[in-house]
Each structure stands twice: as C-alpha cells, then as structure tokens.
mmCIF file of C-alpha atoms in Angstrom:
data_model
loop_
_atom_site.group_PDB
_atom_site.id
_atom_site.type_symbol
_atom_site.label_atom_id
_atom_site.label_comp_id
_atom_site.label_asym_id
_atom_site.label_seq_id
_atom_site.Cartn_x
_atom_site.Cartn_y
_atom_site.Cartn_z
ATOM 1 C CA MET A 843 -24.909 -8.070 31.083
ATOM 2 C CA ILE A 844 -24.579 -4.122 31.103
ATOM 3 C CA LEU A 845 -20.956 -4.234 32.000
ATOM 4 C CA ARG A 846 -20.256 -6.797 29.321
ATOM 5 C CA LYS A 847 -21.597 -4.455 26.616
ATOM 6 C CA TYR A 848 -19.624 -1.422 27.511
ATOM 7 C CA MET A 849 -16.564 -3.279 27.483
ATOM 8 C CA SER A 850 -17.255 -4.758 24.173
ATOM 9 C CA ILE A 851 -18.296 -1.002 22.969
ATOM 10 C CA LEU A 852 -14.152 -0.261 24.316
ATOM 11 C CA GLY A 853 -12.995 -3.266 22.340
ATOM 12 C CA ILE A 854 -12.718 -5.517 25.446
ATOM 13 C CA GLY A 855 -14.419 -8.790 24.449
ATOM 14 C CA SER A 856 -15.240 -7.961 21.014
ATOM 15 C CA ALA A 857 -15.642 -10.064 17.866
ATOM 16 C CA GLN A 858 -12.359 -10.603 16.426
ATOM 17 C CA ILE A 859 -11.264 -10.883 12.596
ATOM 18 C CA ASP A 860 -8.570 -12.954 11.271
ATOM 19 C CA LEU A 861 -7.798 -13.178 7.356
ATOM 20 C CA ILE A 862 -6.698 -16.757 6.534
ATOM 21 C CA LEU A 863 -5.100 -17.123 3.062
ATOM 22 C CA THR A 864 -3.788 -20.337 0.931
ATOM 23 C CA LYS A 865 -0.343 -19.192 0.773
ATOM 24 C CA GLU A 866 1.799 -16.286 1.515
ATOM 25 C CA GLU A 867 4.021 -16.251 -1.847
ATOM 26 C CA PHE A 868 2.196 -14.568 -4.919
ATOM 27 C CA ASN A 869 3.158 -12.946 -8.040
ATOM 28 C CA PRO A 870 2.032 -9.708 -9.304
ATOM 29 C CA GLY A 871 -1.443 -9.938 -11.161
ATOM 30 C CA GLU A 872 -2.389 -13.146 -9.424
ATOM 31 C CA CYS A 873 -5.551 -13.676 -7.703
ATOM 32 C CA ILE A 874 -5.446 -14.384 -3.718
ATOM 33 C CA LYS A 875 -7.998 -16.508 -2.105
ATOM 34 C CA GLY A 876 -8.680 -17.042 1.158
ATOM 35 C CA TYR A 877 -11.112 -16.177 4.208
ATOM 36 C CA PHE A 878 -12.022 -14.092 6.677
ATOM 37 C CA LEU A 879 -12.434 -15.696 9.982
ATOM 38 C CA ILE A 880 -14.515 -13.912 12.337
ATOM 39 C CA LYS A 881 -15.280 -14.980 16.028
ATOM 40 C CA GLY A 882 -17.769 -13.686 18.390
ATOM 41 C CA GLY A 883 -17.184 -11.721 21.484
ATOM 42 C CA VAL A 884 -18.663 -11.875 24.947
ATOM 43 C CA ILE A 885 -22.040 -10.244 23.599
ATOM 44 C CA GLU A 886 -23.423 -10.395 20.212
ATOM 45 C CA GLN A 887 -22.695 -7.355 18.103
ATOM 46 C CA GLN A 888 -24.147 -6.085 14.751
ATOM 47 C CA LEU A 889 -21.366 -5.899 11.834
ATOM 48 C CA LYS A 890 -21.390 -2.972 9.897
ATOM 49 C CA ARG A 891 -18.382 -3.842 7.149
ATOM 50 C CA ILE A 892 -14.936 -5.453 6.557
ATOM 51 C CA ASP A 893 -12.396 -3.424 5.310
ATOM 52 C CA CYS A 894 -8.859 -4.845 3.798
ATOM 53 C CA ASP A 895 -6.409 -2.754 2.767
ATOM 54 C CA LEU A 896 -3.353 -4.034 0.462
ATOM 55 C CA VAL A 897 -0.390 -1.707 1.815
ATOM 56 C CA ALA A 898 3.100 -1.347 0.559
ATOM 57 C CA ALA A 899 5.827 -0.627 3.058
ATOM 58 C CA ASP A 900 9.049 1.134 2.037
ATOM 59 C CA LEU A 901 11.401 0.165 4.900
ATOM 60 C CA SER A 902 13.802 2.541 3.514
ATOM 61 C CA ALA A 903 11.821 5.733 3.962
ATOM 62 C CA GLY A 904 9.732 4.353 6.735
ATOM 63 C CA SER A 905 6.436 5.024 4.857
ATOM 64 C CA GLU A 906 3.072 3.001 3.869
ATOM 65 C CA ASN A 907 1.009 3.281 1.058
ATOM 66 C CA VAL A 908 -2.489 1.864 0.681
ATOM 67 C CA LEU A 909 -2.459 0.315 -2.782
ATOM 68 C CA GLU A 910 -5.945 -1.226 -2.986
ATOM 69 C CA THR A 911 -8.997 -1.558 -0.663
ATOM 70 C CA ALA A 912 -11.850 -3.940 -0.743
ATOM 71 C CA ASN A 913 -14.890 -3.400 0.980
ATOM 72 C CA ILE A 914 -18.072 -5.773 2.388
ATOM 73 C CA LEU A 915 -20.862 -4.003 3.539
ATOM 74 C CA THR A 916 -23.163 -6.096 5.641
ATOM 75 C CA SER A 917 -25.319 -6.030 8.613
ATOM 76 C CA LYS A 918 -24.953 -9.395 9.947
ATOM 77 C CA GLN A 919 -25.256 -9.810 13.584
ATOM 78 C CA ILE A 920 -22.417 -12.111 15.156
ATOM 79 C CA GLN A 921 -23.617 -13.958 18.021
ATOM 80 C CA SER A 922 -21.108 -14.350 20.983
ATOM 81 C CA ASP A 923 -18.732 -17.158 20.885
ATOM 82 C CA GLU A 924 -20.105 -17.746 17.402
ATOM 83 C CA GLN A 925 -17.723 -18.150 14.316
ATOM 84 C CA ASN A 926 -18.359 -16.862 10.716
ATOM 85 C CA ARG A 927 -16.297 -17.345 7.405
ATOM 86 C CA ILE A 928 -16.854 -15.175 4.854
ATOM 87 C CA ASP A 929 -14.631 -15.826 1.207
ATOM 88 C CA PHE A 930 -11.949 -13.763 0.421
ATOM 89 C CA VAL A 931 -10.804 -12.887 -3.402
ATOM 90 C CA PHE A 932 -8.358 -10.211 -4.313
ATOM 91 C CA ARG A 933 -6.259 -9.749 -7.496
ATOM 92 C CA LEU A 934 -2.848 -8.090 -6.884
ATOM 93 C CA PRO A 935 -2.106 -5.441 -9.204
ATOM 94 C CA GLN A 936 0.271 -6.240 -12.123
ATOM 95 C CA ASN A 937 2.755 -3.216 -11.728
ATOM 96 C CA LEU A 938 3.715 -4.700 -8.012
ATOM 97 C CA THR A 939 7.624 -4.815 -7.774
ATOM 98 C CA GLU A 940 9.255 -7.955 -5.733
ATOM 99 C CA SER A 941 9.222 -7.909 -1.931
ATOM 100 C CA ASN A 942 12.767 -7.377 -0.421
ATOM 101 C CA GLU A 943 14.556 -6.041 2.517
ATOM 102 C CA GLU A 944 13.387 -2.531 1.923
ATOM 103 C CA ARG A 945 9.779 -3.042 0.284
ATOM 104 C CA SER A 946 7.038 -5.248 2.052
ATOM 105 C CA TYR A 947 3.449 -5.950 1.429
ATOM 106 C CA PHE A 948 0.576 -6.471 3.758
ATOM 107 C CA PHE A 949 -3.191 -6.763 3.999
ATOM 108 C CA ASN A 950 -4.644 -4.650 6.917
ATOM 109 C CA THR A 951 -8.141 -6.046 7.832
ATOM 110 C CA ARG A 952 -10.681 -4.311 10.077
ATOM 111 C CA LEU A 953 -13.984 -5.374 10.984
ATOM 112 C CA VAL A 954 -16.188 -2.393 12.012
ATOM 113 C CA PHE A 955 -19.366 -2.675 14.275
ATOM 114 C CA ASP A 956 -22.337 -0.292 14.438
ATOM 115 C CA GLU A 957 -20.912 0.930 17.874
ATOM 116 C CA GLY A 958 -18.224 2.080 16.134
ATOM 117 C CA VAL A 959 -15.736 -0.601 17.709
ATOM 118 C CA ILE A 960 -12.980 -1.761 15.456
ATOM 119 C CA SER A 961 -11.267 -4.972 15.445
ATOM 120 C CA LYS A 962 -7.909 -5.347 13.451
ATOM 121 C CA ASP A 963 -5.892 -7.897 11.916
ATOM 122 C CA GLN A 964 -2.208 -7.718 9.616
ATOM 123 C CA ASP A 965 -1.351 -10.229 7.496
ATOM 124 C CA PHE A 966 2.302 -10.062 5.428
ATOM 125 C CA ILE A 967 2.686 -11.410 1.962
ATOM 126 C CA THR A 968 5.620 -11.907 -0.322
ATOM 127 C CA VAL A 969 5.499 -10.929 -3.906
ATOM 128 C CA VAL A 970 7.901 -13.029 -5.813
ATOM 129 C CA LYS A 971 8.763 -12.315 -9.820
ATOM 130 C CA GLY A 972 6.757 -14.239 -12.003
ATOM 131 C CA ASP A 973 7.692 -16.777 -14.251
#
C-alpha cells in the first residue's frame, strides 16, 4: 500500500481527468457545455482543484497565450477506481478570430491534488465564423 501511495504521488497510477465536450466547432461568444470525467487511480486521493485554461496558439510565431481560466475549488476525496462527473460550462470570448493553419485553440485542463500531483488533459476546439 505504501508503494502505491508513493507511485501516485509521482503521478504513476494517480487519478486522471478528461474534458468531454458536446462538439468541437464553436462560434465566438458561444457557450460551451460538457463535463470533466475524473477517473480514480490506484489509491484514494484528495482533490484540491481543477484548472481549465483556454489557450490560443499562434503556429507561425510558435507561441501560446492563455486567454481565460476557469477554476473549480473542491475538497473531494477521489476513491480508487471511482468515476466522477463534474459539469463544465464556459463562454468563449466574443473577439476570437477563426481557427486556421496559423491559429488554433485548445483547453488545457489540470487536476491538482493535495500531494501536489497534477493530472493533465488537452482538448482542441475549432472556432468558426458566426452566421
């Protein structure tokens, strides 16, 4: 049991997070709905928070810029092999430009535990011109 605890502190066998979205294409200003799926690891862990950043990537310049961040503070205990679902609602900024060969957008999601362990997920979205 002690070996499992130390492995999870190092990120091996720790709980995982996955952001599930209802679709992948969105208009600027649109409200995105989905949920975070949290899957327990090999031991129970104390969840501290969920951070989800909307990131714009400029592929021509090779840079990334965090546009907005959503945080969920919690003290939930995640049991081993347990699955939890937490609703996700996020409104895109009105001033986003369309996705293209040089510009892309994605959500970087981090599940942070009391022990300092972080589980990460990345989900790309496409921003299209509104009608």
